[in-house]
Coordinates of C-alpha atoms in Angstrom, one line a residue:
M12 CA -26.9 -11.4 0.9
S13 CA -26.5 -10.6 -2.8
N14 CA -24.1 -12.7 -5.1
N15 CA -22.1 -9.4 -5.7
K16 CA -21.7 -8.8 -2.0
Q17 CA -20.8 -12.5 -1.3
Q18 CA -18.2 -12.3 -4.2
I19 CA -16.6 -9.2 -2.9
I20 CA -16.4 -10.4 0.7
R21 CA -14.9 -13.7 -0.5
A22 CA -12.4 -12.0 -2.9
A23 CA -11.4 -9.5 -0.2
G24 CA -11.0 -12.3 2.3
I25 CA -8.8 -14.3 0.0
V26 CA -6.6 -11.3 -0.7
S27 CA -6.6 -10.2 2.9
S28 CA -5.5 -13.7 4.0
A29 CA -2.6 -13.8 1.6
T30 CA -1.7 -10.3 2.2
F31 CA -1.7 -10.9 6.0
A32 CA 0.9 -13.6 5.4
S33 CA 2.9 -11.3 3.2
R34 CA 2.7 -8.5 5.7
I35 CA 3.8 -10.6 8.7
L36 CA 6.8 -11.8 6.6
G37 CA 7.3 -8.1 5.7
F38 CA 7.6 -7.3 9.4
V39 CA 10.2 -10.0 9.8
R40 CA 12.0 -8.5 6.8
D41 CA 11.9 -5.0 8.4
M42 CA 13.0 -6.3 11.8
V43 CA 16.1 -8.0 9.9
I44 CA 16.8 -4.8 8.0
A45 CA 16.5 -2.8 11.3
H46 CA 19.0 -5.2 13.0
F47 CA 21.6 -5.0 10.1
L48 CA 21.2 -1.3 9.1
G49 CA 19.2 0.5 11.9
T50 CA 18.7 4.1 11.0
S51 CA 22.2 4.8 9.7
F52 CA 23.3 6.6 6.6
T53 CA 23.5 3.2 4.9
A54 CA 19.9 2.5 5.7
D55 CA 19.0 5.9 4.2
A56 CA 21.0 5.1 1.0
F57 CA 19.2 1.8 0.5
F58 CA 15.7 3.2 1.2
V59 CA 16.2 6.0 -1.3
A60 CA 17.8 3.6 -3.9
F61 CA 14.9 1.2 -3.5
R62 CA 12.3 4.0 -3.5
I63 CA 13.2 5.1 -7.1
P64 CA 12.2 1.8 -8.9
N65 CA 9.3 1.6 -6.4
L66 CA 8.1 5.0 -7.6
L67 CA 8.2 3.9 -11.2
R68 CA 6.6 0.6 -10.2
R69 CA 3.6 2.4 -8.7
L70 CA 3.4 4.6 -11.8
F71 CA 3.7 2.0 -14.6
G72 CA 2.9 -1.3 -12.8
E73 CA 0.4 -1.8 -10.1
G74 CA -0.8 1.9 -10.4
S75 CA -2.0 3.5 -13.5
L76 CA -1.5 0.5 -15.9
T77 CA -3.4 -2.0 -13.8
A78 CA -6.1 0.5 -12.8
S79 CA -6.5 1.4 -16.6
F80 CA -6.2 -2.1 -17.8
I81 CA -8.8 -3.8 -15.6
P82 CA -12.0 -1.8 -16.5
V83 CA -11.3 -2.3 -20.3
F84 CA -10.2 -5.9 -19.8
S85 CA -13.2 -6.6 -17.6
R86 CA -15.6 -5.0 -20.2
Y87 CA -14.5 -7.6 -22.8
L88 CA -14.9 -10.4 -20.3
A89 CA -18.4 -9.2 -19.4
E90 CA -19.3 -9.2 -23.1
D91 CA -18.0 -12.8 -23.3
K92 CA -15.2 -11.9 -25.7
R93 CA -12.6 -14.1 -24.0
Q94 CA -10.3 -14.7 -27.0
E95 CA -10.2 -11.1 -27.7
A96 CA -9.6 -10.4 -24.0
R97 CA -6.6 -12.8 -24.2
D98 CA -5.2 -11.0 -27.2
I99 CA -5.6 -7.7 -25.3
A100 CA -3.7 -9.1 -22.3
Q101 CA -0.8 -10.5 -24.4
T102 CA -0.5 -7.2 -26.3
A103 CA -0.4 -5.2 -23.0
L104 CA 2.3 -7.4 -21.7
T105 CA 4.4 -7.0 -24.8
L106 CA 3.9 -3.2 -24.9
V107 CA 4.9 -2.9 -21.2
S108 CA 8.0 -5.0 -21.7
I109 CA 9.2 -2.9 -24.5
I110 CA 8.6 0.4 -22.8
L111 CA 10.1 -0.6 -19.5
V112 CA 13.2 -2.2 -21.0
L113 CA 14.0 1.3 -22.5
V114 CA 13.0 2.9 -19.1
T115 CA 15.4 0.6 -17.3
I116 CA 18.4 1.2 -19.5
A117 CA 17.9 5.0 -19.2
G118 CA 17.5 4.6 -15.4
I119 CA 20.8 2.8 -15.1
I120 CA 22.6 5.3 -17.3
F121 CA 21.2 8.4 -15.5
S122 CA 21.2 7.0 -12.0
P123 CA 23.5 9.8 -10.6
L124 CA 21.2 12.5 -11.9
I125 CA 18.1 10.7 -10.6
V126 CA 19.6 10.4 -7.1
K127 CA 20.5 14.2 -7.2
L128 CA 16.8 15.0 -8.0
I129 CA 15.4 12.6 -5.4
A130 CA 17.8 13.2 -2.5
P131 CA 19.8 16.4 -3.3
G132 CA 20.9 16.6 0.3
F133 CA 23.0 13.4 -0.1
Q134 CA 25.5 15.4 -2.2
H135 CA 26.9 16.8 1.0
N136 CA 28.0 13.2 1.9
P137 CA 29.9 11.8 -1.1
D138 CA 30.0 8.2 0.4
K139 CA 26.3 8.2 1.0
F140 CA 25.6 9.6 -2.5
Q141 CA 27.8 7.0 -4.3
L142 CA 26.3 4.2 -2.3
T143 CA 22.9 5.3 -3.2
V144 CA 23.8 5.4 -6.9
F145 CA 25.4 2.1 -6.9
L146 CA 22.4 0.4 -5.2
N147 CA 20.0 2.2 -7.5
R148 CA 21.8 0.8 -10.6
I149 CA 21.5 -2.8 -9.2
M150 CA 17.8 -2.5 -8.4
F151 CA 16.5 -0.5 -11.4
P152 CA 15.6 -3.6 -13.5
Y153 CA 13.2 -4.5 -10.7
I154 CA 10.8 -2.0 -12.3
L155 CA 10.5 -4.1 -15.4
L156 CA 10.0 -7.4 -13.5
I157 CA 7.5 -6.0 -10.9
S158 CA 5.4 -4.1 -13.5
L159 CA 5.0 -7.4 -15.5
V160 CA 4.0 -9.1 -12.2
A161 CA 1.5 -6.3 -11.5
L162 CA -0.1 -6.6 -14.9
S163 CA -0.3 -10.4 -14.5
M164 CA -1.9 -10.0 -11.2
G165 CA -4.5 -7.6 -12.8
I166 CA -5.3 -10.3 -15.4
L167 CA -5.7 -12.9 -12.8
N168 CA -7.9 -10.8 -10.5
S169 CA -10.1 -9.9 -13.4
V170 CA -10.9 -13.6 -14.0
E171 CA -11.6 -13.9 -10.3
H172 CA -8.3 -15.6 -9.3
F173 CA -7.1 -13.8 -6.3
F174 CA -4.9 -15.9 -4.2
A175 CA -1.8 -16.4 -6.4
P176 CA -1.4 -12.6 -7.0
A177 CA -1.9 -11.8 -3.4
L178 CA 0.6 -14.4 -2.3
A179 CA 3.3 -13.3 -4.8
P180 CA 4.7 -10.5 -2.6
V181 CA 5.7 -13.2 0.1
L182 CA 8.4 -14.2 -2.4
L183 CA 10.0 -10.8 -2.3
N184 CA 10.1 -10.8 1.5
V185 CA 11.6 -14.3 1.5
C186 CA 14.3 -13.3 -1.0
M187 CA 15.2 -10.2 0.8
I188 CA 15.4 -11.9 4.2
A189 CA 17.5 -14.7 2.8
A190 CA 19.9 -12.4 0.9
I191 CA 20.7 -10.1 3.9
C192 CA 21.1 -13.0 6.3
L193 CA 23.2 -15.1 4.0
L194 CA 25.2 -12.6 1.9
S195 CA 25.8 -9.7 4.3
R196 CA 29.0 -11.2 5.7
P197 CA 30.5 -12.6 2.5
L198 CA 29.8 -9.3 0.6
G199 CA 30.7 -7.1 3.6
N200 CA 27.7 -4.8 2.9
P201 CA 24.2 -5.6 4.2
A202 CA 22.7 -3.0 1.8
L203 CA 24.3 -4.6 -1.3
A204 CA 22.9 -8.0 -0.1
L205 CA 19.5 -6.4 0.1
A206 CA 19.7 -5.0 -3.4
I207 CA 20.5 -8.5 -4.6
G208 CA 17.6 -9.9 -2.7
V209 CA 15.3 -7.3 -4.3
M210 CA 16.3 -8.5 -7.8
L211 CA 15.9 -12.2 -6.9
G212 CA 12.4 -11.4 -5.5
G213 CA 11.3 -9.7 -8.6
I214 CA 12.4 -12.7 -10.7
T215 CA 10.7 -15.3 -8.5
Q216 CA 7.5 -13.2 -8.3
L217 CA 7.1 -13.1 -12.1
A218 CA 8.0 -16.8 -12.4
F219 CA 5.4 -17.7 -9.8
Q220 CA 2.6 -16.0 -11.9
V221 CA 3.4 -17.8 -15.1
P222 CA 1.7 -21.2 -14.3
F223 CA -1.5 -19.5 -13.1
L224 CA -1.7 -17.3 -16.2
R225 CA -1.3 -20.5 -18.5
R226 CA -4.0 -22.3 -16.5
A227 CA -6.4 -19.4 -17.0
G228 CA -5.8 -19.7 -20.7
F229 CA -3.3 -16.8 -21.2
S230 CA -0.2 -17.4 -23.4
L231 CA 3.0 -15.5 -22.8
V232 CA 3.7 -15.4 -26.6
P233 CA 4.1 -11.7 -27.5
K234 CA 1.4 -10.0 -29.6
Y235 CA 1.8 -6.7 -31.3
H236 CA -1.9 -5.6 -31.9
F237 CA -1.0 -2.1 -30.7
R238 CA -3.8 -0.6 -32.9
H239 CA -6.5 -2.6 -31.1
P240 CA -9.3 -0.3 -29.9
A241 CA -8.9 -1.7 -26.5
I242 CA -5.2 -0.8 -26.3
R243 CA -6.2 2.7 -27.4
D244 CA -8.9 2.8 -24.6
I245 CA -6.3 1.6 -22.1
M246 CA -3.8 4.3 -23.1
K247 CA -6.4 7.0 -23.1
L248 CA -7.5 6.0 -19.5
M249 CA -3.9 5.5 -18.5
G250 CA -2.8 9.0 -19.6
P251 CA -4.8 11.0 -16.9
S252 CA -4.4 8.1 -14.5
L253 CA -0.5 8.2 -14.9
V254 CA -0.6 12.0 -14.3
G255 CA -2.7 11.4 -11.2
L256 CA -0.4 8.7 -9.8
A257 CA 2.6 10.8 -10.7
I258 CA 1.2 13.5 -8.4
T259 CA 1.0 10.9 -5.6
Q260 CA 4.4 9.8 -6.2
I261 CA 5.7 13.4 -6.4
T262 CA 4.3 13.8 -2.8
I263 CA 6.5 10.9 -1.7
F264 CA 9.4 12.4 -3.7
I265 CA 8.9 15.8 -2.0
N266 CA 9.0 14.1 1.4
T267 CA 12.2 12.3 0.5
L268 CA 13.8 15.4 -1.0
L269 CA 13.1 17.4 2.1
A270 CA 14.1 14.7 4.5
S271 CA 17.5 14.4 2.7
F272 CA 18.3 17.8 4.2
L273 CA 17.6 16.7 7.7
V274 CA 19.8 14.7 10.0
D275 CA 21.0 11.2 9.0
G276 CA 18.3 8.7 9.7
S277 CA 15.4 11.0 8.9
I278 CA 14.5 9.0 5.7
S279 CA 14.7 5.7 7.8
F280 CA 12.4 7.2 10.5
L281 CA 9.9 7.8 7.7
Y282 CA 10.4 4.4 6.2
Y283 CA 9.9 2.2 9.3
S284 CA 6.9 4.2 10.4
D285 CA 5.2 4.1 7.0
R286 CA 5.8 0.3 6.9
L287 CA 3.7 -0.1 10.1
V288 CA 0.9 2.2 8.7
Q289 CA 0.9 0.1 5.6
F290 CA 0.2 -3.1 7.6
P291 CA -3.6 -2.5 8.2
L292 CA -3.8 -0.5 4.9
G293 CA -2.4 -3.5 3.0
I294 CA -4.4 -6.2 4.8
F295 CA -7.8 -4.6 4.3
A296 CA -7.9 -1.4 2.3
V297 CA -5.7 -2.6 -0.7
A298 CA -7.4 -6.1 -0.5
L299 CA -10.8 -4.4 -0.7
G300 CA -9.8 -2.0 -3.4
T301 CA -8.4 -4.9 -5.5
A302 CA -11.6 -6.9 -5.0
I303 CA -14.1 -4.2 -5.8
L304 CA -12.5 -2.7 -8.9
P305 CA -13.6 -5.4 -11.4
T306 CA -17.1 -5.6 -9.8
L307 CA -17.6 -1.8 -10.0
S308 CA -16.3 -1.7 -13.5
K309 CA -18.8 -4.5 -14.5
Q310 CA -21.7 -2.7 -12.6
A311 CA -20.9 0.6 -14.1
H312 CA -20.7 -0.8 -17.7
G313 CA -24.1 -2.5 -17.1
E314 CA -25.5 0.7 -15.5
Q315 CA -26.5 -1.3 -12.5
W316 CA -26.4 1.8 -10.3
D317 CA -28.2 0.3 -7.3
D318 CA -25.6 -2.6 -7.1
F319 CA -22.9 0.0 -7.7
S320 CA -24.0 2.1 -4.8
Q321 CA -24.3 -1.0 -2.5
T322 CA -20.8 -2.1 -3.5
F323 CA -19.3 1.3 -2.8
S324 CA -21.2 1.6 0.5
L325 CA -20.1 -1.8 1.7
A326 CA -16.5 -0.8 1.0
I327 CA -16.7 2.5 2.9
R328 CA -18.5 0.9 5.9
G329 CA -15.9 -1.9 6.1
L330 CA -13.1 0.6 5.8
L331 CA -14.3 2.7 8.7
F332 CA -14.9 -0.5 10.8
I333 CA -11.2 -1.7 10.4
T334 CA -9.2 1.5 10.1
L335 CA -10.6 3.5 13.0
P336 CA -9.6 1.0 15.8
A337 CA -6.3 0.5 13.9
M338 CA -5.6 4.1 14.1
A339 CA -6.4 4.2 17.8
G340 CA -4.2 1.2 18.6
L341 CA -1.2 2.4 16.6
I342 CA -1.3 5.8 18.3
V343 CA -1.7 4.6 21.8
L344 CA 0.8 1.7 21.4
S345 CA 3.3 3.4 19.0
K346 CA 6.4 3.3 21.2
P347 CA 5.9 -0.2 22.6
I348 CA 5.3 -1.5 19.0
I349 CA 8.5 0.1 17.6
Y350 CA 10.5 -1.1 20.6
V351 CA 9.3 -4.7 20.4
L352 CA 9.7 -4.9 16.7
F353 CA 12.8 -3.1 15.8
Q354 CA 15.0 -2.2 18.9
R355 CA 17.9 -4.5 18.4
G356 CA 21.4 -4.5 16.7
H357 CA 21.9 -1.1 15.1
F358 CA 18.4 0.1 15.9
D359 CA 18.8 1.9 19.3
V360 CA 16.7 3.8 21.8
H361 CA 17.0 7.0 19.9
S362 CA 15.7 5.3 16.7
T363 CA 12.7 3.9 18.7
I364 CA 11.7 7.3 20.0
M365 CA 12.1 9.1 16.6
V366 CA 10.1 6.4 14.7
S367 CA 7.4 6.2 17.2
Q368 CA 6.9 10.0 17.0
T369 CA 6.7 9.7 13.2
L370 CA 4.3 6.7 13.4
I371 CA 1.8 8.8 15.4
A372 CA 1.9 11.5 12.8
Y373 CA 1.4 9.2 9.9
T374 CA -1.3 7.3 11.6
C375 CA -3.4 10.4 11.8
G376 CA -4.1 9.9 8.1
L377 CA -4.7 6.2 8.1
W378 CA -8.4 6.5 7.4
A379 CA -7.7 8.8 4.5
Y380 CA -5.0 6.6 2.9
A381 CA -7.4 3.6 3.1
A382 CA -10.4 5.7 1.8
L383 CA -8.3 6.8 -1.2
R384 CA -7.8 3.1 -2.1
I385 CA -11.5 2.8 -2.4
I386 CA -12.6 6.0 -4.0
V387 CA -9.9 6.3 -6.7
P388 CA -10.7 2.9 -8.2
T389 CA -14.4 4.0 -8.1
F390 CA -13.6 6.9 -10.4
Y391 CA -11.6 4.5 -12.6
S392 CA -14.6 2.1 -12.9
L393 CA -16.6 5.1 -14.2
Q394 CA -13.7 5.5 -16.7
D395 CA -13.0 8.9 -15.2
A396 CA -9.3 9.2 -14.4
A397 CA -9.3 13.0 -14.9
T398 CA -11.0 14.0 -11.7
P399 CA -8.5 12.1 -9.4
V400 CA -5.7 13.9 -11.3
K401 CA -7.0 17.3 -10.7
V402 CA -7.8 16.7 -7.1
G403 CA -4.4 15.0 -6.6
G404 CA -2.8 18.2 -8.0
I405 CA -4.6 20.2 -5.3
A406 CA -3.6 17.7 -2.6
L407 CA 0.1 18.0 -3.8
V408 CA 0.1 21.7 -3.4
I409 CA -1.3 21.3 0.1
N410 CA 1.3 18.8 1.0
I411 CA 4.3 21.0 -0.2
F412 CA 3.1 24.0 1.7
V413 CA 2.3 22.1 4.9
A414 CA 5.6 20.1 4.7
L415 CA 7.7 23.4 4.3
A416 CA 5.8 25.0 7.1
L417 CA 6.3 22.0 9.5
M418 CA 9.7 20.4 8.6
F419 CA 11.8 23.0 10.5
P420 CA 9.9 23.1 13.7
L421 CA 8.9 19.4 13.7
K422 CA 11.6 17.8 11.5
H423 CA 10.6 14.4 10.0
I424 CA 7.3 14.4 12.1
G425 CA 6.2 17.5 10.1
L426 CA 6.7 15.7 6.8
A427 CA 4.6 12.8 8.1
L428 CA 1.8 15.1 9.2
A429 CA 1.9 16.9 5.9
T430 CA 1.2 13.6 4.2
A431 CA -1.8 12.9 6.6
I432 CA -3.3 16.4 6.1
S433 CA -3.0 16.4 2.2
S434 CA -4.4 12.8 2.0
A435 CA -7.5 13.7 4.1
A436 CA -8.1 16.8 1.9
N437 CA -7.7 14.6 -1.3
F438 CA -10.2 12.0 -0.1
L439 CA -12.8 14.6 1.2
I440 CA -12.7 16.6 -2.1
L441 CA -13.1 13.4 -4.2
L442 CA -16.0 12.3 -2.1
F443 CA -17.7 15.7 -2.6
L444 CA -17.1 15.5 -6.4
L445 CA -18.3 11.9 -6.6
F446 CA -21.6 12.8 -5.1
R447 CA -22.0 15.8 -7.2
K448 CA -21.3 14.0 -10.4
K449 CA -23.3 10.8 -9.6
Q450 CA -25.8 12.0 -7.0
Q451 CA -28.6 10.1 -8.6
Q452 CA -26.6 6.9 -9.1
V453 CA -24.1 6.7 -6.2
K454 CA -25.4 7.0 -2.6
I455 CA -23.8 5.9 0.7
R456 CA -26.6 4.3 2.5
G457 CA -26.6 4.5 6.2
I458 CA -23.0 5.6 6.4
M459 CA -23.3 8.0 9.5
K460 CA -24.6 5.3 11.9
P461 CA -21.7 2.9 11.2
L462 CA -19.3 5.8 11.4
I463 CA -20.5 6.9 14.9
Q464 CA -20.6 3.2 16.1
A465 CA -16.9 2.7 14.9
L466 CA -15.9 6.0 16.5
A467 CA -17.6 5.2 19.8
A468 CA -16.2 1.7 20.0
S469 CA -12.7 2.9 19.1
G470 CA -13.0 5.6 21.9
I471 CA -13.9 2.9 24.4
M472 CA -11.0 0.7 23.2
T473 CA -8.6 3.6 23.5
A474 CA -9.7 4.6 27.0
S475 CA -9.4 1.0 28.1
L476 CA -6.0 0.6 26.6
L477 CA -4.6 3.7 28.4
M478 CA -6.0 2.5 31.8
M479 CA -4.7 -1.1 31.2
A480 CA -1.2 0.2 30.3
K481 CA -0.9 1.5 33.8
L482 CA -1.6 -1.9 35.4
P483 CA 1.5 -3.9 36.6
W484 CA 0.6 -6.8 34.3
F485 CA 0.5 -4.7 31.2
T486 CA 3.2 -2.0 31.9
I487 CA 5.9 -2.0 29.2
S488 CA 9.3 -2.0 31.1
Y489 CA 11.5 -1.3 28.0
Q490 CA 14.1 -3.6 29.6
H491 CA 13.0 -7.1 29.0
Q492 CA 12.0 -7.3 25.4
L493 CA 10.6 -10.9 25.4
A494 CA 8.4 -10.2 28.4
D495 CA 7.3 -6.8 26.9
A496 CA 6.4 -8.5 23.7
G497 CA 4.0 -10.8 25.6
R498 CA 2.5 -7.7 27.3
L499 CA 2.1 -5.9 24.0
I500 CA 0.3 -8.9 22.5
A501 CA -1.9 -9.1 25.5
L502 CA -2.8 -5.5 25.1
V503 CA -3.5 -5.8 21.3
I504 CA -5.7 -8.9 22.0
A505 CA -7.6 -7.1 24.8
G506 CA -8.0 -4.0 22.7
G507 CA -9.5 -6.2 19.9
I508 CA -11.9 -8.0 22.2
I509 CA -13.0 -4.6 23.8
Y510 CA -13.6 -3.2 20.4
A511 CA -15.6 -6.2 19.2
V512 CA -17.8 -6.3 22.3
S513 CA -18.3 -2.5 22.2
S514 CA -19.3 -2.8 18.5
L515 CA -21.7 -5.5 19.2
A516 CA -23.2 -3.6 22.1
L517 CA -23.6 -0.6 19.9
G518 CA -25.4 -2.6 17.2
S519 CA -22.7 -2.5 14.5
R520 CA -23.9 -4.5 11.4
E521 CA -20.3 -5.0 10.4
M522 CA -19.4 -6.7 13.8
A523 CA -22.6 -8.7 13.7
A524 CA -21.7 -10.1 10.2
V525 CA -18.2 -11.0 11.5
A526 CA -19.7 -12.7 14.5
A527 CA -22.1 -14.7 12.4
L528 CA -19.3 -15.7 10.0
V529 CA -17.2 -17.0 13.1
R530 CA -20.3 -18.9 14.4
K531 CA -20.8 -20.5 11.0
K532 CA -17.0 -21.6 10.9
I533 CA -17.2 -23.1 14.4
S534 CA -20.6 -24.9 13.9

């Protein structure tokens, strides 16, 4: 196995492990939120208010800024210009702080206008609208904190320190859980308690990164080298990247806008189902995308196209191996999963049915959401941010038309399906353009065989789960939650074993590599 491949697998493994811990705690957080808020209009208000700084976070923080910063920063590290790289990092942190302080002030002042734009349907319910504005003003400074966290994580990832950045989100979940459990009764408003928890989470995440930055040799003293060529390169790359990510966030904005005109709870239905889809996406696809971007950037800069192709191929094969069975499992077990995780307190049977239906629709696009996490950084590593922007614009138009066509007959389910369809179109067009642009340099080697193997093994797993679910030992009663949780866990474990055995029987290289790793750990 090549050093690059070992490095990527090790990095992805570290990020995946830490992300897994964060996602598990995230599930606990969502279970607590479901208990206190359910799918009420208060829940809708919180999710919209929290979504606004999150949209900006993805634009300015872990989205365009990080994706634009890492290739340029990695180039200086590859050229062994470490002191200059440190100056670039400190200047970037300073520039981000200045810009986002201004954005935060503007966001707090114009919060009513922002809520009107994001969720215009809320104006028909004055209490819902005012609560959303109030919560949004409390949480808006989170954009500044989390964007600095995201840039710090990008710096640490570039110097091959992956664990601390991946573990930081755990702190947000801890703060939100603690806040809603401890402050809901004294404050008399669980949504307000959550908003305070979000702010505490942002502060603790940033504080957690500081010792690791200093240990890596990066000072937090502001630097103002805004005319440095690297800063100009980052800004040039960030421009199209920002537009591209804006298109992605506009897609989310459109869904929120349209859902605000549907019945109370529609935004919550979309939120809870999206959170479940994000679980496999975050554990593997985001981890892999995080791990490969610095490697791809260095390989592209050095014109190591054979290694570049192998890295890209490894990522796509691994993605298919994980996401296809995850899709099958989420679709087959959607209702039991929602019931076991969320149905308690203010989250009732109706909420379970609505969220499980939305989950199935979202899950249809899981493979595409994951694949975009790989292919978009691939374009960034080639310092081509324009192509994802153009294709993202096409996908946005597709999403709007499909959402408008489906939202009235299918309600919130139609909005989820529109996201899945437009994401699939986005990836397929980008894949075609990547091959056309770099057909001599970028090749997916042996992709069809792993795809067929993963599809076949997932099909065997799906058929087995459907049959097992009818057996008395595995039938979900929807009456005894603890016993049903045990049955669901048994089904998930059985499904995983069936998929693994089927993959081995079909000759999957990915499964063989996992089996070899397990044997090595045991021996």
